[in-house]
mmCIF file of C-alpha atoms in Angstrom:
data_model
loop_
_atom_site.group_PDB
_atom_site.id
_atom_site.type_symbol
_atom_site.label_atom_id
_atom_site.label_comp_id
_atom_site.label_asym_id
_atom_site.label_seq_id
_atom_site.Cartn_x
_atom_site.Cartn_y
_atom_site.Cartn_z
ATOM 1 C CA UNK A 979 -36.042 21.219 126.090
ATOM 2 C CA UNK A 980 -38.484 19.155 128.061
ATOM 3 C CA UNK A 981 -38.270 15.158 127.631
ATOM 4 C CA UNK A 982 -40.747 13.261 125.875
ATOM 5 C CA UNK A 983 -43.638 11.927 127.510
ATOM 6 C CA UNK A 984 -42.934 8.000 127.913
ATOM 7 C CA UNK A 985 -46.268 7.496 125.684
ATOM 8 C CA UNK A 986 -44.120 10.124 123.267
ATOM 9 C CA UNK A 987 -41.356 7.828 123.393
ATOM 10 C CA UNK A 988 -43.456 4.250 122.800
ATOM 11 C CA UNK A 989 -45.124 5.716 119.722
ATOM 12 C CA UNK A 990 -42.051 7.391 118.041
ATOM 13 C CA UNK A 991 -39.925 3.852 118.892
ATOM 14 C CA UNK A 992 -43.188 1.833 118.025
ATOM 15 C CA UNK A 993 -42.496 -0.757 115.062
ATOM 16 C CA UNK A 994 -45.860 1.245 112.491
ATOM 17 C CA UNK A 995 -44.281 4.977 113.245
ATOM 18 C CA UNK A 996 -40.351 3.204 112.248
ATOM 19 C CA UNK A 997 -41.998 1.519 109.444
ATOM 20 C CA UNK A 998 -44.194 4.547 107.945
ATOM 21 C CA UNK A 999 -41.912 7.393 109.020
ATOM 22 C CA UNK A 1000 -38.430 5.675 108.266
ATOM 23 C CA UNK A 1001 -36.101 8.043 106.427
ATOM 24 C CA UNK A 1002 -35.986 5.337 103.879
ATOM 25 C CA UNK A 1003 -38.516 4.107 101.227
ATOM 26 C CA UNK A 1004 -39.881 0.306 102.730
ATOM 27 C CA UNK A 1005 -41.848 -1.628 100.402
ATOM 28 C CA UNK A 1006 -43.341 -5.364 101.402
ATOM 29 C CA UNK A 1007 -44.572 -7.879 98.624
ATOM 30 C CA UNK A 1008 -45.493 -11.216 97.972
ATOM 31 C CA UNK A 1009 -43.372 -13.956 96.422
ATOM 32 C CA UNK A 1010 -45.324 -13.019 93.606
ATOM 33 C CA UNK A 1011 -44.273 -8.938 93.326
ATOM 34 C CA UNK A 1012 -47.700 -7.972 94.374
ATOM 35 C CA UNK A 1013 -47.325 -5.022 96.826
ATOM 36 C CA UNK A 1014 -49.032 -5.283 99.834
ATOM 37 C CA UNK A 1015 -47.755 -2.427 102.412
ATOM 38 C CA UNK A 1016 -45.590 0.505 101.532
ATOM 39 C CA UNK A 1017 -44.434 3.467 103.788
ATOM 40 C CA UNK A 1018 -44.999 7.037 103.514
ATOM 41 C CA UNK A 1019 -41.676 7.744 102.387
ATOM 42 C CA UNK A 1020 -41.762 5.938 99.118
ATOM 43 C CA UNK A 1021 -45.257 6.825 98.525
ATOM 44 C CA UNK A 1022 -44.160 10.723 98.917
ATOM 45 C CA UNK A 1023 -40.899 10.128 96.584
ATOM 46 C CA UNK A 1024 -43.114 8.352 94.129
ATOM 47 C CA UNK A 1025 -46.120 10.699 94.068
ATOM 48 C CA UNK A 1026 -49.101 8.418 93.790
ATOM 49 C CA UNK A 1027 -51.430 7.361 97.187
ATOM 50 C CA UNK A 1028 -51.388 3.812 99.144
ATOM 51 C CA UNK A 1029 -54.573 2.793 96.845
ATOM 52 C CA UNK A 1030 -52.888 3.985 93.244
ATOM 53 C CA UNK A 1031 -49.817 0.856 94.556
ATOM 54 C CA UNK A 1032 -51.340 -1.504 97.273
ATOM 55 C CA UNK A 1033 -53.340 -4.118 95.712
ATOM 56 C CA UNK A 1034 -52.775 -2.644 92.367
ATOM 57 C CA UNK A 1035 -49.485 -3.269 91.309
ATOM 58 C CA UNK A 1036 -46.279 -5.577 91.498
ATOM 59 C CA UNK A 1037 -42.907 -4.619 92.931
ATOM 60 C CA UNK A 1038 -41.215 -4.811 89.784
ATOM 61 C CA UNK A 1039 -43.941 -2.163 88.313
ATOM 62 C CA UNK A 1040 -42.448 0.584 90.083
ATOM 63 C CA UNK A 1041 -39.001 0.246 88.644
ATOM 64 C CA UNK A 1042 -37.533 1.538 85.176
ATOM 65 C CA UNK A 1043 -37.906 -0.564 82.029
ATOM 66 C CA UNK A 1044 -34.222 -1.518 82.536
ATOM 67 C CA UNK A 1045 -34.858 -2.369 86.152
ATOM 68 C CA UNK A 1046 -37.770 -4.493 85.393
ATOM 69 C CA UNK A 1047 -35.673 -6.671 83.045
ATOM 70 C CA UNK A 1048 -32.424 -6.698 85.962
ATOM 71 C CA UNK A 1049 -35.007 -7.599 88.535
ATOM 72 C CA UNK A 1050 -36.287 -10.699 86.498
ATOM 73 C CA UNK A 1051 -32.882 -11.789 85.170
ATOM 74 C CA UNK A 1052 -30.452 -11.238 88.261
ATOM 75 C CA UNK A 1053 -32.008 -9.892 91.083
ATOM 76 C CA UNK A 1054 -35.032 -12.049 92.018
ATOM 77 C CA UNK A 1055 -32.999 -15.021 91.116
ATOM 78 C CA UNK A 1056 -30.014 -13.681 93.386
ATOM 79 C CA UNK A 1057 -32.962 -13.211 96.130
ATOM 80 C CA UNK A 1058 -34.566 -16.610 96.119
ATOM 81 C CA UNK A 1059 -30.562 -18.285 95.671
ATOM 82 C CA UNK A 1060 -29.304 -16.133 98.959
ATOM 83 C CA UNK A 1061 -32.254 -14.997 100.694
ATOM 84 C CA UNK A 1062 -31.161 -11.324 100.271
ATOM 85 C CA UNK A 1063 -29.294 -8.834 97.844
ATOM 86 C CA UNK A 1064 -27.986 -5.516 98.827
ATOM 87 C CA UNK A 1065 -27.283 -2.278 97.305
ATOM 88 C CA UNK A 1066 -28.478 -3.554 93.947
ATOM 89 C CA UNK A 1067 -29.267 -0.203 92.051
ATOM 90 C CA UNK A 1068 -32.447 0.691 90.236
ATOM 91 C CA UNK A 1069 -34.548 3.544 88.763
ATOM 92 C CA UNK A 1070 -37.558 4.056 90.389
ATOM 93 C CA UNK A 1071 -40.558 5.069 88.432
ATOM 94 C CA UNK A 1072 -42.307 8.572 89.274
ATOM 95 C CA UNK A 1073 -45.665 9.514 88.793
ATOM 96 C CA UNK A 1074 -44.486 11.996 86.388
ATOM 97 C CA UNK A 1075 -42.939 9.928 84.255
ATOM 98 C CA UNK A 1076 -39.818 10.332 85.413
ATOM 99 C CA UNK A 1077 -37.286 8.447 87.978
ATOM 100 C CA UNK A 1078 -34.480 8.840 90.687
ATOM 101 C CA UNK A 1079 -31.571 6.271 91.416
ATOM 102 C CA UNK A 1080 -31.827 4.019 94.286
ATOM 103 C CA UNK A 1081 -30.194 1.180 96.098
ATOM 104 C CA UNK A 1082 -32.829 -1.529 97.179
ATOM 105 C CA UNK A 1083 -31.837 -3.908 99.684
ATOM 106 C CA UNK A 1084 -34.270 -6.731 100.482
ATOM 107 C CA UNK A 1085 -34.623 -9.938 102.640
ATOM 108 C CA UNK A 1086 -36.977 -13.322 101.789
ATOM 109 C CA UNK A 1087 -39.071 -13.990 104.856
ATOM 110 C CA UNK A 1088 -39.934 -17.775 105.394
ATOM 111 C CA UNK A 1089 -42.739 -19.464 107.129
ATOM 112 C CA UNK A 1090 -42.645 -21.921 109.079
ATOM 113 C CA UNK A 1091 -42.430 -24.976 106.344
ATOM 114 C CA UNK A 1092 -39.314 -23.016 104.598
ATOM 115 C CA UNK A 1093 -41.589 -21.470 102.311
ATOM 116 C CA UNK A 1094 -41.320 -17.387 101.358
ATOM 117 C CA UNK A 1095 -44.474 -15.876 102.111
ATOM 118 C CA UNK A 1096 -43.040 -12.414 102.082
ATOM 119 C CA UNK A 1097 -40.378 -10.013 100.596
ATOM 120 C CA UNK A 1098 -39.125 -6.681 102.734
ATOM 121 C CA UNK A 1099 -37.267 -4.181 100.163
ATOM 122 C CA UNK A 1100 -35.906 -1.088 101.638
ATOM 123 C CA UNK A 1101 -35.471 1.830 99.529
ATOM 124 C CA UNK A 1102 -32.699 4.168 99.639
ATOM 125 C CA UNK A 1103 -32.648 7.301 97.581
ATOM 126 C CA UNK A 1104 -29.551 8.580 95.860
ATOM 127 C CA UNK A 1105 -30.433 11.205 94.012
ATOM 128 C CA UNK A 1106 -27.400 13.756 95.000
ATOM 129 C CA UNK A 1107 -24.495 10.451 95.454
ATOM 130 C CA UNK A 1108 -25.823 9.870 91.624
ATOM 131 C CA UNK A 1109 -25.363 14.056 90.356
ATOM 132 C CA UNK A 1110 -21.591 13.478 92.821
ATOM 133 C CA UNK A 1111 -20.672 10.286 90.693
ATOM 134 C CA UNK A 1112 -21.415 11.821 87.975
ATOM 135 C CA UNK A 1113 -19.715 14.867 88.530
ATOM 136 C CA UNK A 1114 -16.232 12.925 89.740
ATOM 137 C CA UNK A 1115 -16.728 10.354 86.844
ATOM 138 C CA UNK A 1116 -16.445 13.530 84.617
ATOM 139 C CA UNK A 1117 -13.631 15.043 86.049
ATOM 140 C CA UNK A 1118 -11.569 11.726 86.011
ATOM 141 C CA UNK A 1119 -12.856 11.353 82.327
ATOM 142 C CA UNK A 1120 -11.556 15.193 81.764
ATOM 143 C CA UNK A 1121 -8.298 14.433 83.652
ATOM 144 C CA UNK A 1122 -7.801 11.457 81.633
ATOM 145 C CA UNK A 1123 -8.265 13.599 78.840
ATOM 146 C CA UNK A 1124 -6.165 16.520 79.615
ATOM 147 C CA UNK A 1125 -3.615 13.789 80.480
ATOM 148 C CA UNK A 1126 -3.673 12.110 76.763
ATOM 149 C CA UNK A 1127 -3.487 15.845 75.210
ATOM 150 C CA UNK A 1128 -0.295 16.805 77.725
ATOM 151 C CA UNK A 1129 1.169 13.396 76.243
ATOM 152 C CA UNK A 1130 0.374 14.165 72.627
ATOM 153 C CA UNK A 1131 1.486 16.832 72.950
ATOM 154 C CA UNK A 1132 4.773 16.460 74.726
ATOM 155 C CA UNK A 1133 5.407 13.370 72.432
ATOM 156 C CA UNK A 1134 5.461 16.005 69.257
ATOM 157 C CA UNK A 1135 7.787 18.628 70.526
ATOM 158 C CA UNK A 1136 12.014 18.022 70.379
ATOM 159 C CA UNK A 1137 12.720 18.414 74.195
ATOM 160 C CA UNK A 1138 12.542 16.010 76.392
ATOM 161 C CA UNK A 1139 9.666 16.182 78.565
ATOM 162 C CA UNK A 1140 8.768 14.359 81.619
ATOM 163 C CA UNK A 1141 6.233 14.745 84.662
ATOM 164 C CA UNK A 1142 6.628 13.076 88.018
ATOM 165 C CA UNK A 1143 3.711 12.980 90.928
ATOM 166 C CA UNK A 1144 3.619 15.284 94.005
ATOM 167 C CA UNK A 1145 5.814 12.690 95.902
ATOM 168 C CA UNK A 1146 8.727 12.832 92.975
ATOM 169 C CA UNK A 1147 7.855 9.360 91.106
ATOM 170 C CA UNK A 1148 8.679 9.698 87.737
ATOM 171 C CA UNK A 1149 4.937 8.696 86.036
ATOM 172 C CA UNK A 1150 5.688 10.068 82.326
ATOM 173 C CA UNK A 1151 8.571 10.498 80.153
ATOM 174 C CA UNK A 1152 8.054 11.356 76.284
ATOM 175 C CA UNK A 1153 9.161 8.938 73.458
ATOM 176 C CA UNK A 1154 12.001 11.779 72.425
ATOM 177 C CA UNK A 1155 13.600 10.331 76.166
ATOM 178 C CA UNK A 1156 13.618 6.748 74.842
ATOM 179 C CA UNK A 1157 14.303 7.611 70.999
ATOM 180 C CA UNK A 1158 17.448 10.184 72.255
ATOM 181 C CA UNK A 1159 18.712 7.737 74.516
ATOM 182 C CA UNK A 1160 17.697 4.162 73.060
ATOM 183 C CA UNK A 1161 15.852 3.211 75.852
ATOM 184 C CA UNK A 1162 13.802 0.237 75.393
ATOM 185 C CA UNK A 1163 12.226 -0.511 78.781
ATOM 186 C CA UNK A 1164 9.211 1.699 78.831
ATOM 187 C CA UNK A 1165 7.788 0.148 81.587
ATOM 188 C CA UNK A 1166 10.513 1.494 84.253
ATOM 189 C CA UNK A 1167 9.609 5.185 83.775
ATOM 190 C CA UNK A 1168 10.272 5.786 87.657
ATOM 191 C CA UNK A 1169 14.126 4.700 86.971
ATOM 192 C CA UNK A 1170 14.871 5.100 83.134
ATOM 193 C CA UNK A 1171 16.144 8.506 83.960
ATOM 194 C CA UNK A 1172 18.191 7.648 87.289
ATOM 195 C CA UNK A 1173 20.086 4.910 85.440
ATOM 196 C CA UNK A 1174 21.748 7.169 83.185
ATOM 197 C CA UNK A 1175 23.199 9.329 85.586
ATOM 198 C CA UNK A 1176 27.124 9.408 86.125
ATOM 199 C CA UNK A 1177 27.658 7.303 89.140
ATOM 200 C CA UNK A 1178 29.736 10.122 90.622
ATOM 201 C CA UNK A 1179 26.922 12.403 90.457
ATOM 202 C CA UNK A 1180 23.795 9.818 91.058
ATOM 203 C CA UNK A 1181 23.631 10.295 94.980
ATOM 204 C CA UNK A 1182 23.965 13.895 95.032
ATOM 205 C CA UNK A 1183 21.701 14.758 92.039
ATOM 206 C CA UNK A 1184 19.382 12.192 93.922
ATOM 207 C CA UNK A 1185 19.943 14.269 96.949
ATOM 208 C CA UNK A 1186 18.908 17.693 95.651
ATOM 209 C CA UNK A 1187 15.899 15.976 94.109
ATOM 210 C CA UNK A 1188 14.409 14.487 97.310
ATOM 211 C CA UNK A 1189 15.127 18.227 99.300
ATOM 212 C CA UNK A 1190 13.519 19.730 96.332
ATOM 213 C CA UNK A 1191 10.253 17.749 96.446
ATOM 214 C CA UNK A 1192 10.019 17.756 100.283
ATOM 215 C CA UNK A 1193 10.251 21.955 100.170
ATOM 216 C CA UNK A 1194 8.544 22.143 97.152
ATOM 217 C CA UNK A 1195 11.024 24.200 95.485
ATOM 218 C CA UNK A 1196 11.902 24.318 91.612
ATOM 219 C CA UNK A 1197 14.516 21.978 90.370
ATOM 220 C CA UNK A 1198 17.713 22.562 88.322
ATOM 221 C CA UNK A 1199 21.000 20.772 88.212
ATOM 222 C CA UNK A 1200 23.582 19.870 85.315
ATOM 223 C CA UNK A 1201 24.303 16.190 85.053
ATOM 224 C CA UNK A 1202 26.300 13.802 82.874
ATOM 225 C CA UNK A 1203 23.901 11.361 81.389
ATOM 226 C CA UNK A 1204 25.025 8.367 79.566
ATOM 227 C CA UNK A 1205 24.106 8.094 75.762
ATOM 228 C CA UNK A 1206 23.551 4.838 73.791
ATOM 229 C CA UNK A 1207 27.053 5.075 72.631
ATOM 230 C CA UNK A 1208 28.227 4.606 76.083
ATOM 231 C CA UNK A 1209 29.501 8.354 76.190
ATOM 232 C CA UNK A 1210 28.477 11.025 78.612
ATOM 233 C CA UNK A 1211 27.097 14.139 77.958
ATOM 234 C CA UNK A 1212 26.022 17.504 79.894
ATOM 235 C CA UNK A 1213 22.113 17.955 80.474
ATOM 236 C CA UNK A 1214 20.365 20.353 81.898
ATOM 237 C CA UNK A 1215 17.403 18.936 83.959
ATOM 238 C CA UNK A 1216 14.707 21.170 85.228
ATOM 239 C CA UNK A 1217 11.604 20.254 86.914
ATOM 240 C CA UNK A 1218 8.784 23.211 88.772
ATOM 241 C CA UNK A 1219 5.847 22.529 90.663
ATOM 242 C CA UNK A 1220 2.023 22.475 89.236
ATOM 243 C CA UNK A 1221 -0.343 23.541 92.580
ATOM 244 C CA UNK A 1222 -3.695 23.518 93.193
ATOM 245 C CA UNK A 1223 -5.819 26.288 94.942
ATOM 246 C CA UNK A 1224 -5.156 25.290 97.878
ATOM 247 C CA UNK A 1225 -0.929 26.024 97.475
ATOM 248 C CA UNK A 1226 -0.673 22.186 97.323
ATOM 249 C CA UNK A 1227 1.252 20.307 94.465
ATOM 250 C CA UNK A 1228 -0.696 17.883 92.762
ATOM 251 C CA UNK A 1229 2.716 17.102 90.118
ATOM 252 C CA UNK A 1230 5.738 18.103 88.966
ATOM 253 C CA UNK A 1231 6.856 19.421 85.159
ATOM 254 C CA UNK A 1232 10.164 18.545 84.074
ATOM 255 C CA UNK A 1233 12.738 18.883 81.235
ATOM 256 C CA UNK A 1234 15.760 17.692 79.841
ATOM 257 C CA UNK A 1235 18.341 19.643 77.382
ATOM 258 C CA UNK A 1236 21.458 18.669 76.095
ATOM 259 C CA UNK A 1237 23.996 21.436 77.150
ATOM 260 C CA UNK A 1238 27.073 19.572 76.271
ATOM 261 C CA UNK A 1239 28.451 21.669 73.429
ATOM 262 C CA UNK A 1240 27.564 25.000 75.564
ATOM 263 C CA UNK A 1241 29.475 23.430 79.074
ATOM 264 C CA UNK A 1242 32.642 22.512 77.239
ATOM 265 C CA UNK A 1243 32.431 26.478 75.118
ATOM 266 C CA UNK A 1244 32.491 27.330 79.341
ATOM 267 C CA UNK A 1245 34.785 24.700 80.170
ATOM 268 C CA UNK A 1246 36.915 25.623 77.513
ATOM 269 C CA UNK A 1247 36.720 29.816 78.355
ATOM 270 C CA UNK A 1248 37.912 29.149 81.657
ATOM 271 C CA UNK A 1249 40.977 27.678 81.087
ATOM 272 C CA UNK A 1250 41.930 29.783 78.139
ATOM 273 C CA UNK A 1251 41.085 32.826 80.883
ATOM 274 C CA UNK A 1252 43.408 30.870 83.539
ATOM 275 C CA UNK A 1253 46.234 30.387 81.089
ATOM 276 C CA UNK A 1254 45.732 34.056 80.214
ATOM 277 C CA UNK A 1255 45.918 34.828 83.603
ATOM 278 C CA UNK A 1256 48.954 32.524 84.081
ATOM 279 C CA UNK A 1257 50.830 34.490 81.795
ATOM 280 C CA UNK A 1258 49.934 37.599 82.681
ATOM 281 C CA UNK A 1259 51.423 37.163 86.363
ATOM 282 C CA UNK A 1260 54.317 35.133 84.354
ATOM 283 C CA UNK A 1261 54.645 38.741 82.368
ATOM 284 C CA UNK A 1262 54.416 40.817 85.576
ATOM 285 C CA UNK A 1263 56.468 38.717 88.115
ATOM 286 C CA UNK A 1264 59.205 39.150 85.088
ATOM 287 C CA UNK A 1265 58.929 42.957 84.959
ATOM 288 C CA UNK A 1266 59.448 42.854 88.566
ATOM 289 C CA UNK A 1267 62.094 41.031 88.615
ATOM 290 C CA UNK A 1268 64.046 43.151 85.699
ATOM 291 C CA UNK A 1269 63.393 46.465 87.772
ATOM 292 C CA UNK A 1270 64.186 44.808 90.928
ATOM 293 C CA UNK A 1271 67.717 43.902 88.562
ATOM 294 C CA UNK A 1272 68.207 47.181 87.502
ATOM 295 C CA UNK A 1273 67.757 49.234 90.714
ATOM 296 C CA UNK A 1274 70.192 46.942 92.368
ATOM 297 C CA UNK A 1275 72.864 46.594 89.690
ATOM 298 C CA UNK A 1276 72.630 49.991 87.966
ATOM 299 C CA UNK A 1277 72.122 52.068 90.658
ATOM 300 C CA UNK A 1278 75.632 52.852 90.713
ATOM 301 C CA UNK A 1279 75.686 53.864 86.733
ATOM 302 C CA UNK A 1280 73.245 56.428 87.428
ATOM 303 C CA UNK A 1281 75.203 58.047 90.692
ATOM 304 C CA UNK A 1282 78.674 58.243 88.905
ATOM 305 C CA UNK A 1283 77.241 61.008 86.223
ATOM 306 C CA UNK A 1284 74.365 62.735 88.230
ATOM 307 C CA UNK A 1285 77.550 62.787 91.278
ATOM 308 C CA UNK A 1286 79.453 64.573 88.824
ATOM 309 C CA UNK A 1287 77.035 66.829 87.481
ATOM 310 C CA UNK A 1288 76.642 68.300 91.104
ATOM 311 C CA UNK A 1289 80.265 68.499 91.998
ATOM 312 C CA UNK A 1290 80.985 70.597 88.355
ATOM 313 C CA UNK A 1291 78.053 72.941 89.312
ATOM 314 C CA UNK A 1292 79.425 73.779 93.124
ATOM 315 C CA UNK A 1293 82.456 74.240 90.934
ATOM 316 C CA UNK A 1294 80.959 76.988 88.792
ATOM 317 C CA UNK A 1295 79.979 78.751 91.907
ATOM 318 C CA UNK A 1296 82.787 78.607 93.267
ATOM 319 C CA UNK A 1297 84.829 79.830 90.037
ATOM 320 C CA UNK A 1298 85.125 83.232 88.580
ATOM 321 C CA UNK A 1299 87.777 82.676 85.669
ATOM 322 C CA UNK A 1300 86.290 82.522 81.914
ATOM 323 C CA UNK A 1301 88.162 79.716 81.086
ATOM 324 C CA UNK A 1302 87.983 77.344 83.964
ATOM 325 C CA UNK A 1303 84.158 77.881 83.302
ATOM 326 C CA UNK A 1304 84.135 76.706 79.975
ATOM 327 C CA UNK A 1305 85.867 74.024 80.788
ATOM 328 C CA UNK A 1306 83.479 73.068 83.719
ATOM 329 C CA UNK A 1307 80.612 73.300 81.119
ATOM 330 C CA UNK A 1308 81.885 71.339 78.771
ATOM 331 C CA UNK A 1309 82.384 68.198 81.543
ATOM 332 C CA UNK A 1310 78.714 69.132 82.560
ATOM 333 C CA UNK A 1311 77.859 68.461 78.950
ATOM 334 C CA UNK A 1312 79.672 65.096 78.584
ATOM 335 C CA UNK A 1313 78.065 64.741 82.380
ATOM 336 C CA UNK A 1314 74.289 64.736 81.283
ATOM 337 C CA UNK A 1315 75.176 63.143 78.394
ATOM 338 C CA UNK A 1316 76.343 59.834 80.034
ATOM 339 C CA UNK A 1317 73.243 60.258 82.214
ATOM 340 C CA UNK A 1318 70.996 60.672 79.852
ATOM 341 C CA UNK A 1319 72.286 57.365 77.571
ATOM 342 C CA UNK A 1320 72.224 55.513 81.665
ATOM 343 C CA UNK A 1321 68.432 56.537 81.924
ATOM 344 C CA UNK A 1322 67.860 55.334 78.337
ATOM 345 C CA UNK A 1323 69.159 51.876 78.454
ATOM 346 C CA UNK A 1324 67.069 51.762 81.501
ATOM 347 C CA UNK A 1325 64.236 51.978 79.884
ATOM 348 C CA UNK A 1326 64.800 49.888 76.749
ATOM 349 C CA UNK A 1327 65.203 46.844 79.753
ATOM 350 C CA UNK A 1328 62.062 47.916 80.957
#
């Protein structure tokens, strides 16, 4: 791109193309309000030509009916007290009977004796800040009101509710928190909570809490929390995330429930299963012990019959005579008898 010409340059940086051409309306009056000079800018945000304004009407003509009566009442007294006022705000009057926001800045120019003999008002239009104000001044009002429902709300149900913001600061806790626990001092929301925690499990439950937060991860520990009474009970406290579009947490949810009764049912299950168990290997260990009795002590009982039982039979081979064979039977009888009674008492021990 070739460089301006330095006539180029003199005409765009000359003070009448600045004034006429500024990307800001520029109006010039009299002490008075009558307009004497205004740029192109205003006159094409207005609508209406040089000779519809100049000569024709005052400064205060151009604004809204509430801005004429701010003008009169605060602003031209501000301007003639100061010299100057800045960023007031008015409605400017189009030719269509409508308006658009603005913020008018202006400065008092003196003459030589101290006397104004002019005004310079700059114009600025804020048309799409005013639609952006209104649109965030709605969505705080919303929030606000989304907030008041979410406290109703959690003020209504039995559990014990609380919310905390995305950098863990306890903000809300519902009145069941204070009723439950007869906790007076509303105002210390960010610690009620904390204080009630069993000092042997404060720093760790503190702990998780700040890891939880910092990873963004859900919440959930058991805790003994102190009642009004002075006693402490088992509560389960829960807390998850709330994130925005854009994966980031704007707050956290959070809960409290009275487990008590259903801990101690566990507590007490456990040990009824360890004393179970206790006795069972008491019960075993015993049995053990009796075998370990029997096989040494009655080892013998058993070998004396089941020795003879073997001898009388190599006997019986051994023997052809009818009555040495009866007689050999009838010791094998009395033989497995004695066994048999041996194994028997065995097993009654057992």
């Amino acid at each position: 791109m070739e460089p301006l010409h330095p006539n180029q340059q003199d005409l765009l940086t000359s003070t009448e193309f600045l004034y006429e051409n500024s990307p800001c309306g520029i109006v010039s009056f009299s002490p008075d309000g009558n307009i004497f000079r205004v740029n192109k800018t205003l006159l094409n945000w207005i609508g209406l030509s040089c000779e519809e304004i100049v000569g024709q009407k005052k400064f205060h003509d151009i604004l809204s009916v509430g801005g004429k009566l701010y003008y009169q009442m605060v602003a031209l007294p501000l301007l003639n007290r100061q010299g100057f006022i800045n960023e007031i705000n008015f409605d400017i009057d189009l030719k269509n009977d409508t308006a658009f926001p603005s913020l008018v800045n202006a400065i008092i120019i003196k003459g030589d004796d101290g006397k104004t003999i002019a005004i310079h008002a700059t114009v600025l239009k804020i048309t799409d800040r005013k639609k952006y104000e209104s649109e965030l001044l709605r969505s705080k009002q919303l929030a606000e009101e989304e907030r008041k429902r979410f406290e109703s709300l959690s003020n209504i149900i039995p559990e014990i509710i609380w919310t905390a913001l995305a950098n863990g600061n306890i903000n809300f806790m519902n009145e069941r928190f204070f009723e439950y626990f007869k906790h007076a001092n509303v105002s210390s929301k960010k610690s009620a909570l904390i204080q009630l925690f069993h000092p042997q499990h404060r720093k760790e439950i503190f702990k998780l809490w700040v890891e939880a937060v910092k990873n963004g991860e859900k919440f959930e520990a058991e805790v003994l929390l102190k009642k009004h009474s002075g006693n402490f009970e088992w509560f389960l406290i829960r807390a998850v995330p709330y994130k925005n579009p854009n994966d980031q947490i704007e707050m956290w949810f959070g809960s409290c429930t009275n487990v008590h009764e259903h801990v101690m049912q566990q507590k007490l299950a456990v040990e009824n299963l360890n004393n179970s168990l206790s006795e069972a290997s008491y019960i075993i260990s015993s049995k053990e012990k009796t075998l370990e009795e029997i096989a040494y002590s009655q080892s013998h009982m058993v070998r004396r019959p089941l020795a003879n039982i073997i001898g009388l039979v190599e006997m019986l081979e051994t023997t052809e005579e009818t009555s040495a064979n009866n007689a050999i039977v009838a010791m094998l009888k009395q033989s497995a008898s004695e066994l048999d009674v041996t194994v028997k008492e065995i097993v009654f021990k057992v």
